[in-house]
XYZ file of C-alpha atoms in Angstrom:
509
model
C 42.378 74.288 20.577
C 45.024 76.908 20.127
C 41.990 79.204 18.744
C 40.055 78.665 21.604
C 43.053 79.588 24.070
C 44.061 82.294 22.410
C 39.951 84.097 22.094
C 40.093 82.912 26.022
C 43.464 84.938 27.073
C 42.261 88.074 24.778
C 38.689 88.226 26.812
C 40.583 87.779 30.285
C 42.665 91.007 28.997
C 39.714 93.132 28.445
C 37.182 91.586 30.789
C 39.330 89.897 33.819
C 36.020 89.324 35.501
C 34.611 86.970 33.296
C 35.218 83.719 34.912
C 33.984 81.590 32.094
C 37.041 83.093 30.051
C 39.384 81.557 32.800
C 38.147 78.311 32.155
C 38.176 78.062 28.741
C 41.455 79.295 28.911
C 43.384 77.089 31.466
C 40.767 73.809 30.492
C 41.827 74.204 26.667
C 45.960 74.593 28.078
C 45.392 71.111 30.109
C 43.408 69.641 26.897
C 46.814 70.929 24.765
C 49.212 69.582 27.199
C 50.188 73.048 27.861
C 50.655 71.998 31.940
C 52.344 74.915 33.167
C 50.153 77.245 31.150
C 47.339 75.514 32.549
C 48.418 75.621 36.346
C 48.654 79.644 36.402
C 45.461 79.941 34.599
C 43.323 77.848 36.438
C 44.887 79.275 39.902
C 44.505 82.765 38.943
C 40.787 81.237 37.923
C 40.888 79.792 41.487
C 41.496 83.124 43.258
C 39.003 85.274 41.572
C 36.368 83.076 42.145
C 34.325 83.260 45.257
C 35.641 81.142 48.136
C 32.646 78.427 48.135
C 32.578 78.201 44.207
C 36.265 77.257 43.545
C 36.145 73.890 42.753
C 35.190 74.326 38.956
C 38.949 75.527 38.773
C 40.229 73.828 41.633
C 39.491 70.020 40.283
C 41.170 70.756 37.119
C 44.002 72.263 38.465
C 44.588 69.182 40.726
C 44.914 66.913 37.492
C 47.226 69.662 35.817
C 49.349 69.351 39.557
C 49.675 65.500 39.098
C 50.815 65.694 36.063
C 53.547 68.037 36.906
C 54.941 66.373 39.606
C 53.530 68.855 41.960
C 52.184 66.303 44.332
C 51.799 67.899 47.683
C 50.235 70.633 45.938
C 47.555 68.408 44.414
C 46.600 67.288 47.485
C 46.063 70.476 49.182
C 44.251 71.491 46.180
C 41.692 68.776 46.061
C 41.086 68.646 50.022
C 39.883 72.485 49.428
C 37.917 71.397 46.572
C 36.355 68.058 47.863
C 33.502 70.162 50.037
C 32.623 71.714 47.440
C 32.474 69.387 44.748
C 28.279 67.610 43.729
C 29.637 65.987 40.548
C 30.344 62.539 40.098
C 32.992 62.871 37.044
C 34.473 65.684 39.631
C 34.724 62.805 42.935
C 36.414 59.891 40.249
C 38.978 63.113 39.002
C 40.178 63.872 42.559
C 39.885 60.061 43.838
C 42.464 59.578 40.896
C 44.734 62.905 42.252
C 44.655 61.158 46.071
C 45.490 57.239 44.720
C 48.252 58.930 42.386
C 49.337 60.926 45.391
C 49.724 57.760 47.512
C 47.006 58.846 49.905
C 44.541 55.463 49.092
C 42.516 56.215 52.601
C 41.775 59.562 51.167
C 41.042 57.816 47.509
C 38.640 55.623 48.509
C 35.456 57.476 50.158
C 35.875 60.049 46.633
C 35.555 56.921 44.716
C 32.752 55.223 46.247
C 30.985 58.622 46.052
C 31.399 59.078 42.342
C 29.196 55.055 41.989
C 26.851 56.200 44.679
C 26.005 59.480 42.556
C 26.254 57.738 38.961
C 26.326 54.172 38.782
C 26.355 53.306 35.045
C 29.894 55.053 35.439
C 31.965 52.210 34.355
C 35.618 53.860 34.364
C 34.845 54.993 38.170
C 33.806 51.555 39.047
C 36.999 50.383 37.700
C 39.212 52.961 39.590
C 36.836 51.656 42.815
C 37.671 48.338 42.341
C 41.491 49.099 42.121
C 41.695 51.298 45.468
C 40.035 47.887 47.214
C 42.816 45.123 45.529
C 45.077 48.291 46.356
C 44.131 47.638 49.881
C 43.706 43.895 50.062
C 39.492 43.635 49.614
C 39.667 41.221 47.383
C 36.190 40.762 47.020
C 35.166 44.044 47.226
C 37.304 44.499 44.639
C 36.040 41.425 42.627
C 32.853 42.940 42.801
C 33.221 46.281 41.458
C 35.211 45.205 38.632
C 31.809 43.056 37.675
C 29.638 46.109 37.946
C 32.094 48.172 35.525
C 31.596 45.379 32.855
C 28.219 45.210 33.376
C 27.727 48.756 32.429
C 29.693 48.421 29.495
C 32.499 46.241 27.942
C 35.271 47.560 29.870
C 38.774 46.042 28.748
C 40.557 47.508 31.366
C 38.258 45.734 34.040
C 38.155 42.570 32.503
C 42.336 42.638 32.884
C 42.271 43.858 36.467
C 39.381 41.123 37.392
C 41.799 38.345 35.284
C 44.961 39.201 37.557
C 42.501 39.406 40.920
C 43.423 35.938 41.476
C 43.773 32.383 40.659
C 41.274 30.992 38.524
C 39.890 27.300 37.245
C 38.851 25.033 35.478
C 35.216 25.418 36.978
C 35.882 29.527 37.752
C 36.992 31.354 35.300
C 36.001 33.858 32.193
C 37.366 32.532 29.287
C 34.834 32.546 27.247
C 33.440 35.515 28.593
C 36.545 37.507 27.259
C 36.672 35.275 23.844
C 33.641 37.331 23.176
C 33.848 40.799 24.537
C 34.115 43.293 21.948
C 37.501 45.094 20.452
C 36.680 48.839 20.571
C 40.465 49.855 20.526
C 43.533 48.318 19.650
C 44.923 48.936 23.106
C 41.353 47.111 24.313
C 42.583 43.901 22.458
C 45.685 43.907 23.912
C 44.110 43.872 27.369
C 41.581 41.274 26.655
C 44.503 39.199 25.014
C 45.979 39.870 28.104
C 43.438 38.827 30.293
C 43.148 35.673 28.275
C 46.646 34.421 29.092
C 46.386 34.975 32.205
C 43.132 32.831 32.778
C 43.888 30.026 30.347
C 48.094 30.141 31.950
C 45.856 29.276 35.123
C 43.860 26.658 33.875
C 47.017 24.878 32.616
C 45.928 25.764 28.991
C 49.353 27.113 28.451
C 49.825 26.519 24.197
C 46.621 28.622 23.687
C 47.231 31.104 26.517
C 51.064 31.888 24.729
C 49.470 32.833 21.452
C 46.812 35.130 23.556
C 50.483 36.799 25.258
C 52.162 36.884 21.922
C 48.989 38.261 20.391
C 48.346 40.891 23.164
C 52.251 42.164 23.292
C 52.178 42.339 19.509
C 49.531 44.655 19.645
C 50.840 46.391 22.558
C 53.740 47.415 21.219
C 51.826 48.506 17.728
C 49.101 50.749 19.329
C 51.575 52.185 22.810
C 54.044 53.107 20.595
C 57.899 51.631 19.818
C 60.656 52.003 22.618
C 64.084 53.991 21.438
C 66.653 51.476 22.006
C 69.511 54.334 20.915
C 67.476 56.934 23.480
C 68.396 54.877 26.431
C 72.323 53.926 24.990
C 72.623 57.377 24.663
C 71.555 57.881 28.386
C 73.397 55.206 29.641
C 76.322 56.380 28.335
C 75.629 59.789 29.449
C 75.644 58.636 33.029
C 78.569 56.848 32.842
C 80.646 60.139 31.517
C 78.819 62.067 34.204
C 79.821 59.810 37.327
C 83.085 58.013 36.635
C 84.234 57.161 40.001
C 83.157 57.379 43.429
C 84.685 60.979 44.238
C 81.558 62.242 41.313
C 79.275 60.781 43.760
C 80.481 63.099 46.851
C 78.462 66.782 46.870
C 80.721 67.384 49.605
C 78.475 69.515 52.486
C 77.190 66.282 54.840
C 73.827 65.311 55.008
C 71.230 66.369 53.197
C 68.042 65.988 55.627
C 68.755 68.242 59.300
C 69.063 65.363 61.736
C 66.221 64.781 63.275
C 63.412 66.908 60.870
C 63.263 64.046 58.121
C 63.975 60.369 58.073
C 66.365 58.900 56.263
C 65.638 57.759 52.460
C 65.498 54.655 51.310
C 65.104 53.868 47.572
C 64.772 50.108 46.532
C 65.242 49.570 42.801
C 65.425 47.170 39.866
C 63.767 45.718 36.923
C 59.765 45.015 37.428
C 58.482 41.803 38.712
C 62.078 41.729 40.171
C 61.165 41.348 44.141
C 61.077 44.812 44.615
C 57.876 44.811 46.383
C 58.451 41.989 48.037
C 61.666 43.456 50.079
C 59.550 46.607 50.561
C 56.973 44.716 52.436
C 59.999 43.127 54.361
C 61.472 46.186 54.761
C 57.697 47.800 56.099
C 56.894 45.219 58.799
C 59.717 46.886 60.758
C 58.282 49.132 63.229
C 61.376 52.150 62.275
C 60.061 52.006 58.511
C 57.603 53.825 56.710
C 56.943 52.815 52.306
C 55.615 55.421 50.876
C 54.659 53.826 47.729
C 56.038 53.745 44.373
C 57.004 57.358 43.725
C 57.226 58.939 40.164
C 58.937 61.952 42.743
C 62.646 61.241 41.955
C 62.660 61.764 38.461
C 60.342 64.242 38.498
C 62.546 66.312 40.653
C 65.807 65.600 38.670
C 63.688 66.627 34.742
C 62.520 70.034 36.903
C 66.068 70.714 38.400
C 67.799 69.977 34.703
C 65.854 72.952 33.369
C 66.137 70.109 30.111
C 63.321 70.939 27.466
C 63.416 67.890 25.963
C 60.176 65.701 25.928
C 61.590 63.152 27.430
C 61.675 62.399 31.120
C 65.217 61.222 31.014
C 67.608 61.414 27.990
C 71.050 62.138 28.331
C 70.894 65.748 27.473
C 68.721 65.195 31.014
C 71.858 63.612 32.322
C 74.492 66.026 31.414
C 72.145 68.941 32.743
C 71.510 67.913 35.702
C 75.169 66.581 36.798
C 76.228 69.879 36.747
C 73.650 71.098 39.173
C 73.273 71.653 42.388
C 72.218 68.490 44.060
C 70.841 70.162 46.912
C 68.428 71.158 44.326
C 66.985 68.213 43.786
C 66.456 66.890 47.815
C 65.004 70.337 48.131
C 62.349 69.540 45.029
C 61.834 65.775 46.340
C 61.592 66.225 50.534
C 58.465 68.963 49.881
C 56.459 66.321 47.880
C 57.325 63.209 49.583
C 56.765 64.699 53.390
C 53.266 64.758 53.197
C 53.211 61.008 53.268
C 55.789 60.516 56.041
C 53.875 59.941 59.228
C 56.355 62.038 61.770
C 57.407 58.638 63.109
C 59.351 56.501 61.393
C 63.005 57.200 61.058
C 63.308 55.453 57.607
C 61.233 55.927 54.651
C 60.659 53.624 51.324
C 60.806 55.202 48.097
C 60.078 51.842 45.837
C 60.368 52.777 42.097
C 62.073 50.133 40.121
C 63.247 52.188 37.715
C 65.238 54.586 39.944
C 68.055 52.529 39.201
C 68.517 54.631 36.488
C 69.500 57.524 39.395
C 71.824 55.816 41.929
C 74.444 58.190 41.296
C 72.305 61.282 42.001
C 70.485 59.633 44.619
C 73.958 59.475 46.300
C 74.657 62.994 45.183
C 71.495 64.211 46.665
C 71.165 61.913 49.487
C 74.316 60.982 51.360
C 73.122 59.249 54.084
C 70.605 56.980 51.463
C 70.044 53.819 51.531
C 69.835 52.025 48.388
C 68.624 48.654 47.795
C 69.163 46.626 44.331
C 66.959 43.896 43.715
C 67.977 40.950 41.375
C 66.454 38.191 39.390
C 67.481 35.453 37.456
C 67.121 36.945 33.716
C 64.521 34.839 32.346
C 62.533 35.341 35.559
C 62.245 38.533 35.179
C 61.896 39.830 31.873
C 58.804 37.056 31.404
C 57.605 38.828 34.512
C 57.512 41.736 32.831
C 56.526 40.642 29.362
C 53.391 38.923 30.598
C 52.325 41.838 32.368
C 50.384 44.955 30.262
C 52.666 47.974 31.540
C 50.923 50.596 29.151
C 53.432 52.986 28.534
C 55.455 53.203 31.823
C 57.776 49.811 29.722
C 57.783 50.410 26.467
C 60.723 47.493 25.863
C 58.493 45.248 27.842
C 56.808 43.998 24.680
C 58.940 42.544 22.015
C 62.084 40.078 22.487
C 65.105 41.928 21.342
C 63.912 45.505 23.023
C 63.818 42.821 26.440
C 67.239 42.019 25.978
C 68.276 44.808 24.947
C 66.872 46.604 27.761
C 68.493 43.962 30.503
C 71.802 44.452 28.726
C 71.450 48.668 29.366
C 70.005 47.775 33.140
C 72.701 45.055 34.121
C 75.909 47.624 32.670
C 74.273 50.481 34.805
C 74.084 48.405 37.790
C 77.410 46.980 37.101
C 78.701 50.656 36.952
C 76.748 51.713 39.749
C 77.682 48.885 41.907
C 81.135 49.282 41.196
C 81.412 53.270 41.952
C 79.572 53.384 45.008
C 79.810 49.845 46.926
C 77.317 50.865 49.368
C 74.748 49.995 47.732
C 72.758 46.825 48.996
C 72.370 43.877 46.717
C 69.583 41.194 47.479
C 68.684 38.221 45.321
C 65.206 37.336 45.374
C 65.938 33.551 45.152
C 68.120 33.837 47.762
C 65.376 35.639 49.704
C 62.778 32.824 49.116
C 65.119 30.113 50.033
C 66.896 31.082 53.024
C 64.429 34.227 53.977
C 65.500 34.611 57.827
C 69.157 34.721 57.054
C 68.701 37.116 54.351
C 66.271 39.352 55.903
C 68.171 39.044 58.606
C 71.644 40.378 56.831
C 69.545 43.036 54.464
C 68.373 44.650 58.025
C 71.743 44.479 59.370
C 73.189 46.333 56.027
C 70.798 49.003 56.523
C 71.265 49.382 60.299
C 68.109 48.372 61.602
C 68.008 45.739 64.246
C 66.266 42.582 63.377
C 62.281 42.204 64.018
C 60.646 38.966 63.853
C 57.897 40.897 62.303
C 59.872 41.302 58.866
C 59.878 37.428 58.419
C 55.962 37.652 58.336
C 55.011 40.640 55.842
C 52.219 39.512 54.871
C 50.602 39.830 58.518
C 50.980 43.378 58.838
C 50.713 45.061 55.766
C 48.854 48.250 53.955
C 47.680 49.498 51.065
C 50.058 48.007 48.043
C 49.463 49.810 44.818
C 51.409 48.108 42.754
C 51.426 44.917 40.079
C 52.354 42.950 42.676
C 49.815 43.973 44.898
C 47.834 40.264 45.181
C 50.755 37.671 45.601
C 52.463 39.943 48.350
C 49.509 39.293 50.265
C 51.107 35.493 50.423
C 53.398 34.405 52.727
C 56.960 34.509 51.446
C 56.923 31.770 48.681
C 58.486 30.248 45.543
C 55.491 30.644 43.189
C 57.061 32.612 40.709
C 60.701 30.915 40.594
C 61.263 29.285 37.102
C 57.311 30.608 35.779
C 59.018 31.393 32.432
C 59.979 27.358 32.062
C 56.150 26.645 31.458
C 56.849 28.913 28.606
C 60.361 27.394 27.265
C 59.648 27.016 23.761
C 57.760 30.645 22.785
C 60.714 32.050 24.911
C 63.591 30.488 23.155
C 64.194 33.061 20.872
C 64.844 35.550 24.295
C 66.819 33.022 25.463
C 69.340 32.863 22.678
C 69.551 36.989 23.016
C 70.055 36.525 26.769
C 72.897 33.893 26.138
C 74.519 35.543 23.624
C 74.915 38.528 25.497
C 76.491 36.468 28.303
C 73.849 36.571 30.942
C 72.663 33.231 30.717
C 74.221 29.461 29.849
C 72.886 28.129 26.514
C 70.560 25.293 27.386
C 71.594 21.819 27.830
């Protein structure tokens, strides 16, 4: 690879006309992970190209965008390559740039046009049949998922079609997925996967916790191990950076001009906390706008740290960017969030669970933001989590003593959070589902939004929802998921002891 870029980047120096050159160059930097490289070559690829044959460099150079952070870019990028563009691989690749971009209505048509022009494509059927349980057609979606494991065993499919929905006794794939084929470690994780959550719904619970135990094992083997000392060292870092409230205060007003840009809102907390849940709360109101979950945050905060590390956040991340310029960061995050705002609203959503890690620079940045903490009892949560395939995004999520180990870092951040800036909003999802007028109720009054009968009822009037969550928020508000883990008692009583001995939870009776 490094040959190939480097014969590339001598022929562009003694023949800048030769297109094919540019390609090889700034296709091989993407390939290497060279993402910056990769930007300036394709663009400069881009320019010297005619203006109607652009899109060989232009799709490319909307993946290398995404994966910089660089949405708004991205998207302007791909809407000037989308006329151009006959390929079906080329429609999937920018239908991938719009969902990651939050932009699902936009998504969709490139994604139905990469099956129309190749349907044995069995990853685009998949990414079809996520934009429609994205955006509640459940069928639709149902059926596209089929047609991506009819063309070939696709694991991923068979886990997206097993968390579609409730299945039975009489309805179900079991078998089906006993058989399918392994082709990848990561596959048999996601059939394993799959498996528990079928057989968990047919009440088959002592075979479907040796499928979850099976499929997290091999998870964690073939994703990669989580750094437990990585995020105590980060932790720790934050803490030394913001003290006490007076390191929160950046001490020139508001960031946003008054009237230009609404007012942020970040909700945050551990997956399957609630946190989409109070979004969708949140989004009935008619002054509210989500935007989605937002990598945008942290993205900002790694580019303003000028940090080299690998790592999105570490805490030589930390100590970087807390001596910054916060205005810095709002003026890296407004650019790539306003695209998405609709010129309306006067609040907008930014739902990213794991922004807790940032409260402090989200009130650095943002002085006028609204932050709302999401909470759920312990075991609740983490088997939330740990029954759910995250890929890489939770790396802890997968093994018993990185789960509580992982709580323990989240609840002492909170706590120290909570405790240096008091403004922050704290709802309990239990409390939501039991008394959910008087709570929705208070949580609008804490963020100064008068109350709307519309928020009791989100289920009625939502949109797209891109996230795990994105089926059961379709319900009304309900107590499903409250004590799921006790079905599970037994397999989860070594996480239990961990919980309890670090003081979170009473040892059981």
């Amino acid at each position: 690879m490094t040959d190939a870029i480097a014969a590339a980047r001598r022929l562009t120096e003694v023949a800048p006309w030769r297109l094919e050159a540019w390609f090889i160059w700034g296709t091989s930097a993407l390939a290497a992970g060279r993402l910056s490289e990769a930007e300036q070559v394709l663009g400069e690829g881009a320019r010297r190209s005619p203006v109607n044959a652009r899109a060989r460099f232009l799709v490319p150079r909307a993946r290398t965008l995404t994966a910089l952070g660089r949405s708004a870019e991205a998207v302007a990028n791909t809407r000037a390559a989308v006329p151009q563009i006959t390929q079906a691989a080329d429609f999937n690749t920018l239908s991938a740039v719009m969902s990651q971009a939050n932009l699902l209505d936009e998504a969709l048509p490139l994604s139905e046009a990469a099956v129309a022009l190749d349907p044995l494509a069995s990853d685009a059927w998949h990414n079809l049949g996520s934009l429609y349980q994205f955006m509640g057609r459940l069928e639709d979606a149902a059926t596209a998922f089929e047609r991506a494991i009819s063309v070939e065993s696709n694991a991923a499919a068979h886990l997206a079609l097993a968390r579609l929905r409730k299945w039975s006794v009489t309805d179900n794939h079991i078998e089906r997925l006993k058989s399918a084929p392994l082709v990848s470690p990561l596959d048999e994780a996601r059939l394993n996967y799959a498996l528990f959550k079928e057989l968990d719904d047919v009440g088959h619970h002592d075979e479907a916790w040796e499928r979850l135990r099976r499929g997290a094992e091999v998870a964690k083997v073939a994703i990669g191990g989580w750094d437990a000392e990585q995020e105590a060292e980060t932790l720790a870092a934050w803490m030394t950076a913001f003290p006490n409230a007076a390191s929160l205060k950046r001490g020139d007003g508001l960031s946003r001009i008054e009237g230009m840009r609404p007012r942020r809102l970040f909700i945050v907390g551990l997956p399957r906390s609630g946190t989409t849940l109070v979004e969708r709360v949140l989004a009935a109101h008619s002054e509210v706008q989500a935007l989605g979950e937002l990598q945008t945050f942290g993205l900002a905060v790694k580019r303003v740290s000028q940090s080299r590390t690998p790592y999105l956040l570490d805490a030589d991340t930390v100590r970087r960017v807390s001596e910054a310029d916060p205005s810095e960061i709002a003026a890296c995050y407004d650019p790539e969030t306003d695209y998405l705002w609709d010129g309306r609203s006067s609040v907008t959503i930014d739902k990213l669970p794991h922004n807790h890690d940032y409260c402090g620079l989200i009130r650095r940045a943002f002085p006028d933001a609204l932050i709302v903490h999401v909470r759920r009892e312990p075991l609740d949560a983490l088997f939330g989590a740990y029954r759910l395939l995250f890929a890489h995004a939770h790396k802890w999520s997968y093994d018993f003593e990185d789960l509580a180990t992982h709580y323990d870092h989240y609840r002492r951040l909170m706590a120290h959070w909570q405790a240096v800036d008091p403004a922050i909003i704290d709802v309990s999802l239990e409390g939501l589902i039991a008394n959910p007028e008087s709570e929705i109720r208070r949580l609008l009054s804490d963020c100064g939004l008068p109350f709307e009968p519309a928020c009791l009822s989100p289920h009625e009037v939502m949109g797209a929802v891109a996230t795990a969550s994105s089926t059961q928020v379709r319900k009304p508000i309900n107590a499903e998921g409250i004590g799921a883990w006790r079905r599970y008692a037994k397999g989860l009583k070594p996480l239990h002891n961990q919980l309890t001995a670090l003081g979170y939870i009473s040892p059981s009776p």
